[in-house]
Amino acid sequence: MDAVTEAKRNAGYRAADLVKDGMIVGLGTGSTVFFAMERLGERIASEGIRIFGVPTSNQTAMRAEEYGIPLTTLSLHPVLDIAIDGADQVTPSKQMIKGRGAAHLREKIVADAAKQFVVVIDSAKEVSVLDAAVPIEILPFAYGSVCRKLASLGGEPVMRNGVKKDGPVISDNGNYIFDCAFGKVDDPSGLESAINAIPGVLENGIFAKMTEKTLIIVGKSA
């Protein structure tokens, strides 16, 4: 196991060990979260803890089934005890950019529903200022007008294209994903609101309004 993978595993396992018997757990998407799910599966098997997970993507739902994690929905459990997710960039003030896996719409809904939001990362994701391209989920009908307005905000929107698939990436919700570069983001909260105010935008990958309930776990390697 290389150092980065070991750090991700360390972060995921530490997050999973915060989960208590009887909790409803939001399950994010991505490699570090999958280590948390691996550990939760171990705890279910060895300790007999009883939990339910709310997955943020089809991939997460399939992985949860592999690990023996029972699933439920936000309709049945609109308030979650904890949500565990990863991030692409995180600042010291706990503001972040997410969405490399194109699941940020459901991830933000699940994080908002959780009492505690636990974000698992390796040290490479720590930054002083957010500057990665911002993933944005856009209703296909509106992408032309949305891109024009993103440009007026100083952004450079680029449609995310598939790998091993011709054409655009389509989210689990049936929408387009654009990655929009803004350079250094000096006001993450303001930009998050401005992007979401554009008709046709479903959600963007800036997470700047949940810092009070957010716990960042940075994984370590031996």
PDB file of C-alpha atoms in Angstrom:
ATOM      1  CA  MET A   1       0.000   0.000   0.000  1.00  0.00           C
ATOM      2  CA  ASP A   2       1.514   3.352  -1.026  1.00  0.00           C
ATOM      3  CA  ALA A   3       1.631   6.333   1.347  1.00  0.00           C
ATOM      4  CA  VAL A   4      -1.370   8.166  -0.149  1.00  0.00           C
ATOM      5  CA  THR A   5      -3.572   5.078  -0.076  1.00  0.00           C
ATOM      6  CA  GLU A   6      -2.474   4.362   3.481  1.00  0.00           C
ATOM      7  CA  ALA A   7      -3.356   7.937   4.499  1.00  0.00           C
ATOM      8  CA  LYS A   8      -6.796   7.619   2.905  1.00  0.00           C
ATOM      9  CA  ARG A   9      -7.374   4.327   4.696  1.00  0.00           C
ATOM     10  CA  ASN A  10      -6.307   5.876   8.004  1.00  0.00           C
ATOM     11  CA  ALA A  11      -8.725   8.791   7.580  1.00  0.00           C
ATOM     12  CA  GLY A  12     -11.597   6.551   6.509  1.00  0.00           C
ATOM     13  CA  TYR A  13     -11.136   4.136   9.391  1.00  0.00           C
ATOM     14  CA  ARG A  14     -10.930   6.950  11.955  1.00  0.00           C
ATOM     15  CA  ALA A  15     -14.186   8.400  10.645  1.00  0.00           C
ATOM     16  CA  ALA A  16     -15.927   5.031  10.710  1.00  0.00           C
ATOM     17  CA  ASP A  17     -14.909   4.568  14.338  1.00  0.00           C
ATOM     18  CA  LEU A  18     -16.930   7.700  15.229  1.00  0.00           C
ATOM     19  CA  VAL A  19     -20.132   5.904  14.235  1.00  0.00           C
ATOM     20  CA  LYS A  20     -22.146   4.520  17.142  1.00  0.00           C
ATOM     21  CA  ASP A  21     -24.711   1.747  17.343  1.00  0.00           C
ATOM     22  CA  GLY A  22     -28.116   2.851  16.068  1.00  0.00           C
ATOM     23  CA  MET A  23     -26.879   5.750  13.934  1.00  0.00           C
ATOM     24  CA  ILE A  24     -28.162   6.764  10.507  1.00  0.00           C
ATOM     25  CA  VAL A  25     -25.074   7.526   8.424  1.00  0.00           C
ATOM     26  CA  GLY A  26     -24.711   9.561   5.253  1.00  0.00           C
ATOM     27  CA  LEU A  27     -22.280   7.812   2.908  1.00  0.00           C
ATOM     28  CA  GLY A  28     -20.348   9.999   0.501  1.00  0.00           C
ATOM     29  CA  THR A  29     -18.681   9.047  -2.750  1.00  0.00           C
ATOM     30  CA  GLY A  30     -14.993   8.455  -3.439  1.00  0.00           C
ATOM     31  CA  SER A  31     -11.980   6.350  -2.553  1.00  0.00           C
ATOM     32  CA  THR A  32     -11.416   7.688   0.970  1.00  0.00           C
ATOM     33  CA  VAL A  33     -15.055   7.233   1.925  1.00  0.00           C
ATOM     34  CA  PHE A  34     -14.958   3.679   0.626  1.00  0.00           C
ATOM     35  CA  PHE A  35     -12.309   2.917   3.247  1.00  0.00           C
ATOM     36  CA  ALA A  36     -14.736   4.236   5.876  1.00  0.00           C
ATOM     37  CA  MET A  37     -17.397   1.930   4.468  1.00  0.00           C
ATOM     38  CA  GLU A  38     -14.965  -0.982   4.542  1.00  0.00           C
ATOM     39  CA  ARG A  39     -14.394  -0.343   8.250  1.00  0.00           C
ATOM     40  CA  LEU A  40     -18.126   0.031   8.905  1.00  0.00           C
ATOM     41  CA  GLY A  41     -18.656  -3.349   7.272  1.00  0.00           C
ATOM     42  CA  GLU A  42     -16.021  -4.842   9.556  1.00  0.00           C
ATOM     43  CA  ARG A  43     -17.684  -3.321  12.617  1.00  0.00           C
ATOM     44  CA  ILE A  44     -21.102  -4.627  11.593  1.00  0.00           C
ATOM     45  CA  ALA A  45     -19.639  -8.115  11.233  1.00  0.00           C
ATOM     46  CA  SER A  46     -17.408  -8.146  14.321  1.00  0.00           C
ATOM     47  CA  GLU A  47     -19.177  -5.835  16.795  1.00  0.00           C
ATOM     48  CA  GLY A  48     -22.760  -6.288  15.677  1.00  0.00           C
ATOM     49  CA  ILE A  49     -23.436  -2.559  15.446  1.00  0.00           C
ATOM     50  CA  ARG A  50     -26.770  -1.724  13.847  1.00  0.00           C
ATOM     51  CA  ILE A  51     -26.673   1.205  11.448  1.00  0.00           C
ATOM     52  CA  PHE A  52     -28.326   2.345   8.239  1.00  0.00           C
ATOM     53  CA  GLY A  53     -26.602   4.239   5.459  1.00  0.00           C
ATOM     54  CA  VAL A  54     -27.926   6.859   3.075  1.00  0.00           C
ATOM     55  CA  PRO A  55     -25.811   6.684  -0.118  1.00  0.00           C
ATOM     56  CA  THR A  56     -24.974   9.737  -2.229  1.00  0.00           C
ATOM     57  CA  SER A  57     -24.490   7.856  -5.503  1.00  0.00           C
ATOM     58  CA  ASN A  58     -25.290   4.627  -7.267  1.00  0.00           C
ATOM     59  CA  GLN A  59     -21.651   3.603  -6.894  1.00  0.00           C
ATOM     60  CA  THR A  60     -21.798   4.134  -3.133  1.00  0.00           C
ATOM     61  CA  ALA A  61     -25.019   2.129  -2.887  1.00  0.00           C
ATOM     62  CA  MET A  62     -23.409  -0.801  -4.714  1.00  0.00           C
ATOM     63  CA  ARG A  63     -20.294  -0.622  -2.533  1.00  0.00           C
ATOM     64  CA  ALA A  64     -22.444  -0.539   0.624  1.00  0.00           C
ATOM     65  CA  GLU A  65     -24.140  -3.749  -0.475  1.00  0.00           C
ATOM     66  CA  GLU A  66     -20.715  -5.380  -0.908  1.00  0.00           C
ATOM     67  CA  TYR A  67     -19.734  -4.379   2.632  1.00  0.00           C
ATOM     68  CA  GLY A  68     -23.022  -5.489   4.178  1.00  0.00           C
ATOM     69  CA  ILE A  69     -24.180  -2.002   5.159  1.00  0.00           C
ATOM     70  CA  PRO A  70     -28.009  -1.786   5.240  1.00  0.00           C
ATOM     71  CA  LEU A  71     -29.378   1.191   3.322  1.00  0.00           C
ATOM     72  CA  THR A  72     -32.268   3.563   3.868  1.00  0.00           C
ATOM     73  CA  THR A  73     -33.484   6.869   2.395  1.00  0.00           C
ATOM     74  CA  LEU A  74     -33.783  10.514   3.351  1.00  0.00           C
ATOM     75  CA  SER A  75     -37.540  10.171   3.018  1.00  0.00           C
ATOM     76  CA  LEU A  76     -37.573   7.695   5.909  1.00  0.00           C
ATOM     77  CA  HIS A  77     -34.775   9.423   7.841  1.00  0.00           C
ATOM     78  CA  PRO A  78     -34.694  13.144   7.006  1.00  0.00           C
ATOM     79  CA  VAL A  79     -32.242  13.839   9.856  1.00  0.00           C
ATOM     80  CA  LEU A  80     -28.958  11.933   9.834  1.00  0.00           C
ATOM     81  CA  ASP A  81     -26.672  11.464  12.824  1.00  0.00           C
ATOM     82  CA  ILE A  82     -23.476  11.791  10.806  1.00  0.00           C
ATOM     83  CA  ALA A  83     -22.341  12.066   7.195  1.00  0.00           C
ATOM     84  CA  ILE A  84     -18.910  10.908   6.049  1.00  0.00           C
ATOM     85  CA  ASP A  85     -17.504  12.255   2.800  1.00  0.00           C
ATOM     86  CA  GLY A  86     -14.308  13.273   1.055  1.00  0.00           C
ATOM     87  CA  ALA A  87     -13.197  16.520  -0.587  1.00  0.00           C
ATOM     88  CA  ASP A  88     -10.984  17.775  -3.400  1.00  0.00           C
ATOM     89  CA  GLN A  89      -9.689  20.853  -1.555  1.00  0.00           C
ATOM     90  CA  VAL A  90     -10.105  22.024   2.060  1.00  0.00           C
ATOM     91  CA  THR A  91      -8.980  25.293   3.663  1.00  0.00           C
ATOM     92  CA  PRO A  92      -8.055  25.854   7.328  1.00  0.00           C
ATOM     93  CA  SER A  93     -11.504  27.440   7.792  1.00  0.00           C
ATOM     94  CA  LYS A  94     -13.125  24.143   6.645  1.00  0.00           C
ATOM     95  CA  GLN A  95     -14.452  25.543   3.382  1.00  0.00           C
ATOM     96  CA  MET A  96     -14.037  23.114   0.519  1.00  0.00           C
ATOM     97  CA  ILE A  97     -14.541  22.160  -3.102  1.00  0.00           C
ATOM     98  CA  LYS A  98     -16.085  18.770  -3.844  1.00  0.00           C
ATOM     99  CA  GLY A  99     -17.526  17.047  -6.868  1.00  0.00           C
ATOM    100  CA  ARG A 100     -14.747  15.282  -8.729  1.00  0.00           C
ATOM    101  CA  GLY A 101     -17.003  12.214  -8.638  1.00  0.00           C
ATOM    102  CA  ALA A 102     -19.983  14.207  -9.990  1.00  0.00           C
ATOM    103  CA  ALA A 103     -22.057  13.446  -6.861  1.00  0.00           C
ATOM    104  CA  HIS A 104     -21.907  16.862  -5.170  1.00  0.00           C
ATOM    105  CA  LEU A 105     -25.645  17.580  -5.473  1.00  0.00           C
ATOM    106  CA  ARG A 106     -26.628  14.532  -3.422  1.00  0.00           C
ATOM    107  CA  GLU A 107     -23.557  14.969  -1.214  1.00  0.00           C
ATOM    108  CA  LYS A 108     -24.615  18.490  -0.245  1.00  0.00           C
ATOM    109  CA  ILE A 109     -28.189  17.381   0.439  1.00  0.00           C
ATOM    110  CA  VAL A 110     -26.946  14.563   2.679  1.00  0.00           C
ATOM    111  CA  ALA A 111     -24.403  16.776   4.431  1.00  0.00           C
ATOM    112  CA  ASP A 112     -27.093  19.381   5.084  1.00  0.00           C
ATOM    113  CA  ALA A 113     -29.343  16.722   6.630  1.00  0.00           C
ATOM    114  CA  ALA A 114     -26.612  15.489   8.993  1.00  0.00           C
ATOM    115  CA  LYS A 115     -26.001  16.667  12.551  1.00  0.00           C
ATOM    116  CA  GLN A 116     -22.259  16.235  11.998  1.00  0.00           C
ATOM    117  CA  PHE A 117     -20.355  16.367   8.712  1.00  0.00           C
ATOM    118  CA  VAL A 118     -17.085  14.424   8.791  1.00  0.00           C
ATOM    119  CA  VAL A 119     -14.728  15.019   5.876  1.00  0.00           C
ATOM    120  CA  VAL A 120     -11.908  12.551   5.290  1.00  0.00           C
ATOM    121  CA  ILE A 121      -8.872  13.602   3.243  1.00  0.00           C
ATOM    122  CA  ASP A 122      -5.163  13.047   2.793  1.00  0.00           C
ATOM    123  CA  SER A 123      -2.778  15.949   3.327  1.00  0.00           C
ATOM    124  CA  ALA A 124      -2.534  16.730  -0.400  1.00  0.00           C
ATOM    125  CA  LYS A 125      -6.107  18.078  -0.248  1.00  0.00           C
ATOM    126  CA  GLU A 126      -5.204  20.795   2.278  1.00  0.00           C
ATOM    127  CA  VAL A 127      -4.869  24.265   0.703  1.00  0.00           C
ATOM    128  CA  SER A 128      -4.655  27.834   1.976  1.00  0.00           C
ATOM    129  CA  VAL A 129      -7.071  29.177  -0.678  1.00  0.00           C
ATOM    130  CA  LEU A 130      -9.566  27.317  -2.856  1.00  0.00           C
ATOM    131  CA  ASP A 131      -8.519  27.474  -6.503  1.00  0.00           C
ATOM    132  CA  ALA A 132      -9.696  24.238  -8.144  1.00  0.00           C
ATOM    133  CA  ALA A 133     -12.302  24.287 -10.887  1.00  0.00           C
ATOM    134  CA  VAL A 134     -15.784  24.224  -9.350  1.00  0.00           C
ATOM    135  CA  PRO A 135     -17.989  21.283 -10.418  1.00  0.00           C
ATOM    136  CA  ILE A 136     -21.500  22.439 -11.297  1.00  0.00           C
ATOM    137  CA  GLU A 137     -24.527  20.254 -12.003  1.00  0.00           C
ATOM    138  CA  ILE A 138     -26.701  21.856 -14.672  1.00  0.00           C
ATOM    139  CA  LEU A 139     -30.109  21.000 -16.122  1.00  0.00           C
ATOM    140  CA  PRO A 140     -29.393  19.989 -19.755  1.00  0.00           C
ATOM    141  CA  PHE A 141     -32.142  22.295 -21.071  1.00  0.00           C
ATOM    142  CA  ALA A 142     -30.395  25.329 -19.568  1.00  0.00           C
ATOM    143  CA  TYR A 143     -26.686  24.723 -20.068  1.00  0.00           C
ATOM    144  CA  GLY A 144     -26.241  27.411 -22.741  1.00  0.00           C
ATOM    145  CA  SER A 145     -27.717  30.240 -20.694  1.00  0.00           C
ATOM    146  CA  VAL A 146     -26.074  28.984 -17.512  1.00  0.00           C
ATOM    147  CA  CYS A 147     -22.626  28.977 -19.132  1.00  0.00           C
ATOM    148  CA  ARG A 148     -23.118  32.542 -20.336  1.00  0.00           C
ATOM    149  CA  LYS A 149     -23.954  33.682 -16.809  1.00  0.00           C
ATOM    150  CA  LEU A 150     -21.075  31.716 -15.306  1.00  0.00           C
ATOM    151  CA  ALA A 151     -18.765  33.579 -17.683  1.00  0.00           C
ATOM    152  CA  SER A 152     -20.227  36.871 -16.471  1.00  0.00           C
ATOM    153  CA  LEU A 153     -19.183  35.846 -12.943  1.00  0.00           C
ATOM    154  CA  GLY A 154     -15.606  35.446 -14.176  1.00  0.00           C
ATOM    155  CA  GLY A 155     -15.747  31.700 -14.695  1.00  0.00           C
ATOM    156  CA  GLU A 156     -14.585  29.488 -17.543  1.00  0.00           C
ATOM    157  CA  PRO A 157     -17.114  26.631 -17.747  1.00  0.00           C
ATOM    158  CA  VAL A 158     -16.083  23.432 -19.520  1.00  0.00           C
ATOM    159  CA  MET A 159     -18.377  20.456 -20.005  1.00  0.00           C
ATOM    160  CA  ARG A 160     -17.001  17.329 -18.332  1.00  0.00           C
ATOM    161  CA  ASN A 161     -16.691  14.571 -20.908  1.00  0.00           C
ATOM    162  CA  GLY A 162     -16.788  10.874 -20.206  1.00  0.00           C
ATOM    163  CA  VAL A 163     -13.861   8.471 -20.098  1.00  0.00           C
ATOM    164  CA  LYS A 164     -14.459   5.272 -22.093  1.00  0.00           C
ATOM    165  CA  LYS A 165     -17.703   6.946 -23.197  1.00  0.00           C
ATOM    166  CA  ASP A 166     -18.309   9.502 -25.917  1.00  0.00           C
ATOM    167  CA  GLY A 167     -20.062  12.689 -24.898  1.00  0.00           C
ATOM    168  CA  PRO A 168     -20.760  14.421 -21.605  1.00  0.00           C
ATOM    169  CA  VAL A 169     -20.695  12.974 -18.117  1.00  0.00           C
ATOM    170  CA  ILE A 170     -24.283  12.500 -16.946  1.00  0.00           C
ATOM    171  CA  SER A 171     -24.900  12.614 -13.197  1.00  0.00           C
ATOM    172  CA  ASP A 172     -26.963  10.019 -11.330  1.00  0.00           C
ATOM    173  CA  ASN A 173     -29.730  12.637 -11.494  1.00  0.00           C
ATOM    174  CA  GLY A 174     -29.611  12.839 -15.302  1.00  0.00           C
ATOM    175  CA  ASN A 175     -27.893  16.223 -15.564  1.00  0.00           C
ATOM    176  CA  TYR A 176     -24.729  17.660 -17.137  1.00  0.00           C
ATOM    177  CA  ILE A 177     -21.591  18.332 -15.110  1.00  0.00           C
ATOM    178  CA  PHE A 178     -19.481  21.378 -15.936  1.00  0.00           C
ATOM    179  CA  ASP A 179     -16.148  22.277 -14.340  1.00  0.00           C
ATOM    180  CA  CYS A 180     -15.806  26.030 -14.005  1.00  0.00           C
ATOM    181  CA  ALA A 181     -12.439  27.651 -13.250  1.00  0.00           C
ATOM    182  CA  PHE A 182     -12.558  30.921 -11.291  1.00  0.00           C
ATOM    183  CA  GLY A 183      -8.929  31.096 -10.204  1.00  0.00           C
ATOM    184  CA  LYS A 184      -8.438  31.850  -6.519  1.00  0.00           C
ATOM    185  CA  VAL A 185     -11.773  31.947  -4.712  1.00  0.00           C
ATOM    186  CA  ASP A 186     -11.472  34.725  -2.131  1.00  0.00           C
ATOM    187  CA  ASP A 187     -15.148  34.573  -1.083  1.00  0.00           C
ATOM    188  CA  PRO A 188     -16.267  30.923  -1.265  1.00  0.00           C
ATOM    189  CA  SER A 189     -19.602  31.541   0.426  1.00  0.00           C
ATOM    190  CA  GLY A 190     -20.461  34.423  -1.884  1.00  0.00           C
ATOM    191  CA  LEU A 191     -19.477  32.507  -5.015  1.00  0.00           C
ATOM    192  CA  GLU A 192     -21.423  29.443  -3.862  1.00  0.00           C
ATOM    193  CA  SER A 193     -24.553  31.584  -3.530  1.00  0.00           C
ATOM    194  CA  ALA A 194     -23.997  33.440  -6.798  1.00  0.00           C
ATOM    195  CA  ILE A 195     -23.630  30.226  -8.803  1.00  0.00           C
ATOM    196  CA  ASN A 196     -26.690  28.635  -7.230  1.00  0.00           C
ATOM    197  CA  ALA A 197     -28.750  31.768  -7.984  1.00  0.00           C
ATOM    198  CA  ILE A 198     -28.453  31.089 -11.731  1.00  0.00           C
ATOM    199  CA  PRO A 199     -31.641  29.440 -13.057  1.00  0.00           C
ATOM    200  CA  GLY A 200     -30.758  25.984 -14.360  1.00  0.00           C
ATOM    201  CA  VAL A 201     -28.002  25.323 -11.827  1.00  0.00           C
ATOM    202  CA  LEU A 202     -28.913  22.408  -9.576  1.00  0.00           C
ATOM    203  CA  GLU A 203     -25.901  22.690  -7.258  1.00  0.00           C
ATOM    204  CA  ASN A 204     -22.211  23.499  -7.236  1.00  0.00           C
ATOM    205  CA  GLY A 205     -19.238  21.936  -5.489  1.00  0.00           C
ATOM    206  CA  ILE A 206     -18.330  24.763  -3.111  1.00  0.00           C
ATOM    207  CA  PHE A 207     -19.182  23.728   0.446  1.00  0.00           C
ATOM    208  CA  ALA A 208     -18.761  26.924   2.469  1.00  0.00           C
ATOM    209  CA  LYS A 209     -21.842  27.126   4.701  1.00  0.00           C
ATOM    210  CA  MET A 210     -21.480  24.028   6.923  1.00  0.00           C
ATOM    211  CA  THR A 211     -18.227  24.791   8.704  1.00  0.00           C
ATOM    212  CA  GLU A 212     -19.673  24.828  12.232  1.00  0.00           C
ATOM    213  CA  LYS A 213     -20.713  21.170  12.105  1.00  0.00           C
ATOM    214  CA  THR A 214     -17.759  20.001  10.003  1.00  0.00           C
ATOM    215  CA  LEU A 215     -14.938  17.837  11.333  1.00  0.00           C
ATOM    216  CA  ILE A 216     -11.902  17.391   9.089  1.00  0.00           C
ATOM    217  CA  ILE A 217      -9.907  14.172   9.471  1.00  0.00           C
ATOM    218  CA  VAL A 218      -6.535  14.201   7.716  1.00  0.00           C
ATOM    219  CA  GLY A 219      -5.189  10.704   7.207  1.00  0.00           C
ATOM    220  CA  LYS A 220      -1.659   9.753   8.130  1.00  0.00           C
ATOM    221  CA  SER A 221       0.716   7.162   6.764  1.00  0.00           C
ATOM    222  CA  ALA A 222       3.170   5.214   8.874  1.00  0.00           C
TER     223      ALA A 222
END
